[in-house]
Tab-separated table of C-alpha atoms in Angstrom:
chain	number	residue	atom	x	y	z
V	231	MET	CA	-24.915	-1.481	0.791
V	232	LYS	CA	-25.208	0.459	4.037
V	233	VAL	CA	-21.864	2.102	4.799
V	234	GLU	CA	-21.001	2.073	8.501
V	235	THR	CA	-18.576	4.750	9.612
V	236	PHE	CA	-16.066	5.115	12.380
V	237	VAL	CA	-17.047	7.133	15.430
V	238	ASP	CA	-15.758	10.684	15.031
V	239	THR	CA	-12.611	10.888	17.161
V	240	ALA	CA	-12.751	14.713	17.318
V	241	GLY	CA	-9.363	15.102	15.709
V	242	SER	CA	-7.469	12.896	18.170
V	243	ILE	CA	-6.602	10.456	15.361
V	244	LYS	CA	-5.461	11.916	12.052
V	245	VAL	CA	-5.098	8.778	9.915
V	246	THR	CA	-7.241	5.827	8.881
V	247	THR	CA	-5.329	2.877	7.466
V	248	ILE	CA	-7.416	0.966	4.929
V	249	MET	CA	-6.259	-2.609	4.435
V	250	THR	CA	-7.406	-5.219	1.927
V	251	ALA	CA	-6.899	-8.989	2.105
V	252	MET	CA	-9.312	-10.755	-0.197
V	253	THR	CA	-7.539	-14.109	-0.590
V	254	ASP	CA	-6.783	-16.943	1.830
V	255	GLN	CA	-3.153	-16.854	0.671
V	256	GLU	CA	-2.745	-13.580	2.611
V	257	ARG	CA	-3.785	-15.157	5.905
V	258	ASP	CA	-0.267	-15.610	7.314
V	259	PHE	CA	0.804	-12.105	6.299
V	260	VAL	CA	-2.137	-10.053	7.598
V	261	PRO	CA	-1.040	-10.152	11.274
V	262	LEU	CA	2.374	-8.820	10.241
V	263	ALA	CA	0.742	-6.043	8.241
V	264	ILE	CA	-1.587	-5.067	11.087
V	265	GLN	CA	1.234	-5.101	13.619
V	266	SER	CA	3.310	-2.790	11.432
V	267	VAL	CA	0.434	-0.286	11.636
V	268	LEU	CA	-0.064	-0.701	15.372
V	269	ASP	CA	3.657	-0.147	15.915
V	270	GLN	CA	3.523	3.329	14.354
V	271	THR	CA	4.370	6.289	16.555
V	272	VAL	CA	1.274	7.961	15.069
V	273	ALA	CA	-1.920	6.109	15.979
V	274	SER	CA	-4.443	5.377	13.246
V	275	ASP	CA	-7.850	3.818	12.914
V	276	ILE	CA	-7.525	0.482	11.098
V	277	LEU	CA	-10.128	-0.804	8.679
V	278	ILE	CA	-9.573	-4.111	6.899
V	279	PHE	CA	-11.651	-5.671	4.149
V	280	LEU	CA	-11.702	-9.466	4.146
V	281	ARG	CA	-13.495	-11.762	1.736
V	282	HIS	CA	-16.870	-12.918	2.970
V	283	GLY	CA	-16.505	-16.546	4.017
V	284	SER	CA	-12.904	-16.235	5.198
V	285	GLU	CA	-12.724	-18.708	8.066
V	286	TRP	CA	-9.810	-16.810	9.619
V	287	ALA	CA	-11.629	-13.468	10.027
V	288	THR	CA	-12.571	-14.431	13.587
V	289	ASP	CA	-8.923	-15.177	14.368
V	290	ILE	CA	-7.932	-11.702	13.191
V	291	GLN	CA	-10.673	-10.030	15.206
V	292	THR	CA	-9.682	-11.970	18.319
V	293	ALA	CA	-6.000	-11.142	17.947
V	294	PHE	CA	-6.630	-7.494	17.035
V	295	PRO	CA	-9.892	-6.324	18.670
V	296	GLN	CA	-9.102	-2.684	17.856
V	297	VAL	CA	-9.304	-3.388	14.112
V	298	LYS	CA	-12.586	-2.842	12.264
V	299	ILE	CA	-13.281	-5.773	9.916
V	300	VAL	CA	-15.661	-5.558	6.958
V	301	LEU	CA	-16.551	-8.776	5.149
V	302	MET	CA	-17.197	-8.381	1.419
V	303	PRO	CA	-17.529	-10.653	-1.613
V	304	LEU	CA	-14.503	-10.665	-3.900
V	305	THR	CA	-14.404	-7.029	-4.987
V	306	PRO	CA	-11.928	-4.906	-6.996
V	307	LEU	CA	-9.458	-3.100	-4.743
V	308	GLY	CA	-10.406	0.332	-6.068
V	309	LYS	CA	-14.025	-0.155	-5.079
V	310	LEU	CA	-13.045	-1.408	-1.615
V	311	ARG	CA	-10.796	1.591	-1.113
V	312	ASN	CA	-13.550	3.987	-2.184
V	313	ILE	CA	-15.895	2.407	0.361
V	314	GLY	CA	-13.239	2.594	3.048
V	315	VAL	CA	-12.613	6.290	2.387
V	316	LYS	CA	-16.336	6.986	2.876
V	317	MET	CA	-16.327	5.036	6.138
V	318	ALA	CA	-13.326	6.899	7.535
V	319	ARG	CA	-13.595	10.085	9.580
V	320	THR	CA	-9.973	11.225	9.639
V	321	GLU	CA	-8.127	13.892	7.697
V	322	TRP	CA	-5.667	11.455	6.144
V	323	ILE	CA	-5.922	7.996	4.557
V	324	ALA	CA	-3.177	5.377	4.296
V	325	PHE	CA	-3.475	2.159	2.302
V	326	LEU	CA	-1.824	-1.188	3.029
V	327	ASP	CA	-2.309	-4.486	1.224
V	328	GLY	CA	-2.671	-7.464	3.520
V	329	ASP	CA	0.598	-9.074	2.386
V	330	ASP	CA	2.742	-5.915	2.646
V	331	GLU	CA	4.356	-4.351	5.736
V	332	TRP	CA	5.582	-0.938	6.803
V	333	SER	CA	9.261	-1.247	7.638
V	334	SER	CA	9.661	1.556	10.178
V	335	THR	CA	7.586	2.742	13.121
V	336	ASP	CA	7.886	6.384	12.019
V	337	LYS	CA	6.446	5.926	8.505
V	338	LEU	CA	3.232	7.830	9.161
V	339	ALA	CA	4.947	10.479	11.285
V	340	ALA	CA	7.542	11.129	8.592
V	341	GLN	CA	4.886	11.395	5.889
V	342	LEU	CA	2.765	13.784	7.926
V	343	SER	CA	5.817	15.969	8.484
V	344	HIS	CA	6.663	15.811	4.775
V	345	ALA	CA	3.100	16.798	3.924
V	346	GLU	CA	3.386	19.790	6.240
V	347	ARG	CA	6.629	20.879	4.543
V	348	THR	CA	5.508	20.338	0.949
V	349	LYS	CA	1.780	21.117	1.328
V	350	ALA	CA	1.147	18.147	-0.986
V	351	PRO	CA	-2.055	16.134	-0.403
V	352	VAL	CA	-0.463	12.899	-1.679
V	353	ILE	CA	2.748	11.567	-0.132
V	354	GLY	CA	4.429	8.431	-1.439
V	355	CYS	CA	7.540	6.697	-0.159
V	356	ASP	CA	9.993	4.095	-1.440
V	357	HIS	CA	9.868	0.319	-1.128
V	358	VAL	CA	11.956	-2.797	-1.034
V	359	MET	CA	10.646	-6.019	-2.541
V	360	ILE	CA	10.469	-9.119	-0.352
V	361	ASP	CA	9.547	-12.738	-1.002
V	362	SER	CA	7.030	-14.861	0.890
V	363	SER	CA	9.573	-15.574	3.633
V	364	GLY	CA	10.216	-11.868	4.124
V	365	ARG	CA	13.674	-11.812	2.535
V	366	ALA	CA	14.482	-8.642	0.580
V	367	PHE	CA	15.696	-9.179	-2.989
V	368	ALA	CA	15.457	-5.805	-4.802
V	369	TYR	CA	14.611	-2.126	-4.350
V	370	GLY	CA	11.954	-0.321	-6.346
V	371	LEU	CA	13.116	2.676	-8.389
V	372	CYS	CA	9.989	4.693	-7.499
V	373	LYS	CA	10.734	7.157	-10.281
V	374	GLU	CA	7.236	7.630	-11.688
V	375	TYR	CA	4.899	5.916	-9.269
V	376	ALA	CA	4.505	5.057	-5.609
V	377	LEU	CA	2.834	1.790	-4.642
V	378	PRO	CA	-0.574	2.307	-2.940
V	379	SER	CA	0.676	0.569	0.233
V	380	SER	CA	3.082	3.502	0.640
V	381	TRP	CA	0.560	6.322	0.145
V	382	LEU	CA	-0.670	8.892	2.623
V	383	VAL	CA	-3.515	10.912	1.063
V	384	LYS	CA	-5.887	13.657	2.141
V	385	ARG	CA	-9.313	12.073	2.560
V	386	ALA	CA	-10.977	15.146	1.049
V	387	LEU	CA	-9.091	14.568	-2.212
V	388	LEU	CA	-10.125	10.901	-2.360
V	389	LEU	CA	-13.751	11.880	-1.752
V	390	GLU	CA	-13.584	14.495	-4.482
V	391	GLN	CA	-11.689	12.260	-6.908
V	392	PRO	CA	-12.308	8.578	-6.070
V	393	PHE	CA	-10.728	5.673	-7.902
V	394	ASP	CA	-12.301	5.087	-11.316
V	395	THR	CA	-13.369	1.452	-10.989
V	396	SER	CA	-14.667	1.384	-14.573
V	397	LEU	CA	-11.086	1.132	-15.839
V	398	GLY	CA	-10.733	-2.520	-14.826
V	399	ASN	CA	-7.565	-4.619	-14.840
V	400	ASN	CA	-6.464	-3.117	-11.480
V	401	VAL	CA	-5.013	-0.005	-13.135
V	402	GLU	CA	-7.192	2.508	-11.295
V	403	ASP	CA	-4.543	3.232	-8.659
V	404	TRP	CA	-1.842	3.856	-11.266
V	405	VAL	CA	-4.134	6.140	-13.291
V	406	TRP	CA	-5.209	8.013	-10.158
V	407	PHE	CA	-1.624	8.599	-9.022
V	408	ARG	CA	-0.499	9.619	-12.524
V	409	ASP	CA	-3.291	12.182	-12.712
V	410	GLN	CA	-2.415	13.628	-9.301
V	411	SER	CA	1.249	13.872	-10.304
V	412	ARG	CA	0.293	15.779	-13.436
V	413	ARG	CA	-1.670	18.163	-11.221
V	414	LYS	CA	1.431	18.621	-9.031
V	415	LYS	CA	-0.367	17.158	-6.010
V	416	THR	CA	2.113	14.378	-5.209
V	417	ALA	CA	5.385	14.503	-3.295
V	418	ARG	CA	7.946	11.771	-2.851
V	419	LEU	CA	9.528	10.964	0.481
V	420	PRO	CA	12.567	9.047	-0.828
V	421	VAL	CA	12.941	6.758	2.175
V	422	VAL	CA	12.237	3.007	2.178
V	423	TYR	CA	9.219	2.671	4.464
V	424	LEU	CA	7.451	-0.215	2.685
V	425	ARG	CA	8.236	-3.921	2.428
V	426	TYR	CA	6.366	-4.964	-0.702
V	427	ARG	CA	5.746	-8.690	-0.936
V	428	VAL	CA	6.071	-10.373	-4.327
V	429	ARG	CA	4.524	-13.823	-4.419
V	430	SER	CA	2.839	-16.126	-6.879
V	431	GLY	CA	-0.924	-16.440	-6.573
V	432	SER	CA	-1.652	-12.827	-5.629
V	433	LEU	CA	-4.606	-11.097	-7.294
V	434	SER	CA	-2.209	-8.917	-9.290
V	435	SER	CA	0.345	-11.601	-10.171
V	436	TRP	CA	-0.881	-11.688	-13.774
V	437	GLU	CA	-0.092	-8.000	-14.369
V	438	VAL	CA	2.915	-7.223	-16.550
V	439	HIS	CA	4.806	-5.194	-13.947
V	440	LYS	CA	4.103	-7.789	-11.235
V	441	ALA	CA	5.162	-10.607	-13.574
V	442	ARG	CA	8.536	-8.866	-14.035
V	443	LYS	CA	8.981	-8.627	-10.271
V	444	GLU	CA	8.054	-12.293	-9.937
V	445	ARG	CA	10.720	-13.293	-12.477
V	446	LEU	CA	13.269	-11.242	-10.551
V	447	ARG	CA	12.197	-12.943	-7.319
V	448	ARG	CA	12.684	-16.380	-8.848
V	449	LEU	CA	16.110	-15.474	-10.183
V	450	SER	CA	17.219	-14.147	-6.797
V	451	GLN	CA	15.903	-17.267	-5.092
V	452	HIS	CA	17.269	-19.958	-7.368
V	453	LEU	CA	20.555	-18.615	-8.731
V	454	PRO	CA	23.443	-18.666	-6.213
V	455	GLY	CA	24.718	-15.180	-5.425
V	456	MET	CA	21.943	-13.456	-7.376
V	457	ARG	CA	20.060	-11.934	-4.414
V	458	PRO	CA	22.984	-9.770	-3.152
V	459	LEU	CA	23.559	-8.682	-6.741
V	460	THR	CA	19.934	-7.645	-7.343
V	461	LEU	CA	19.841	-5.809	-4.013
V	462	PHE	CA	23.056	-3.942	-4.748
V	463	SER	CA	22.280	-3.053	-8.370
V	464	SER	CA	18.682	-1.990	-7.700
V	465	GLY	CA	19.829	-0.035	-4.653
V	466	MET	CA	22.343	1.878	-6.744
V	467	MET	CA	19.696	2.587	-9.384
V	468	ARG	CA	17.321	3.857	-6.686
V	469	VAL	CA	20.003	6.254	-5.424
V	470	LEU	CA	20.523	7.468	-8.990
V	471	TYR	CA	16.810	8.303	-9.330
V	472	LYS	CA	16.425	9.591	-5.767
V	473	ARG	CA	14.511	12.870	-5.777
V	474	ASP	CA	11.583	14.584	-4.019
V	475	SER	CA	9.084	14.343	-6.874
V	476	TYR	CA	7.713	11.850	-9.359
V	477	VAL	CA	8.172	11.964	-13.125
V	478	SER	CA	4.695	12.594	-14.538
């Protein structure tokens, strides 16, 4: 496949945000995700991978002409991200799944500042879990791992050490982050900057950790009074584990 790149912006833009939305179920969420990037105080190039044949790709391009869209067959996320990193021309890479959102306009600015302070090439931040309607129901502990939609990573590191797509089962991001933590290359910014959507029918809904989140979502949705309880208890646990590094 011929890899088209962004025009070199001569350092005026520091970040490329690589987005993936390979299912039609993400259609309603993608505009929210894109807008959360456009609202950042730090501008970034935006590259989004959509599944070839998605009838709504034209709608996205019309609504967001500044976004670069690449149509691909259904492809593992790690491979898409590797391609996106090669296409980018910025110093830093951020990832965002098409059904997630950044919750604050200073997410990228705060991570860039944290990277300057810590000299770490991988900066993760905390997240709150939301349902399909956007209602929060629990906080992530973020003790050992940061979700990819929260990452800010030096492009040079991703070029040198790309995702290992031979691992399968969508574990390449977890393995990559674990390895970087063991090499002391990660730093945690313990602020909730990501709204992580948990919904049935996502490509990762079959995974064990996602299945646990889905059960928690259902409990918070169907049992009266459960959602405030899960928010409070998970929030207290997050404070308990709040620190500037990840357990490797």
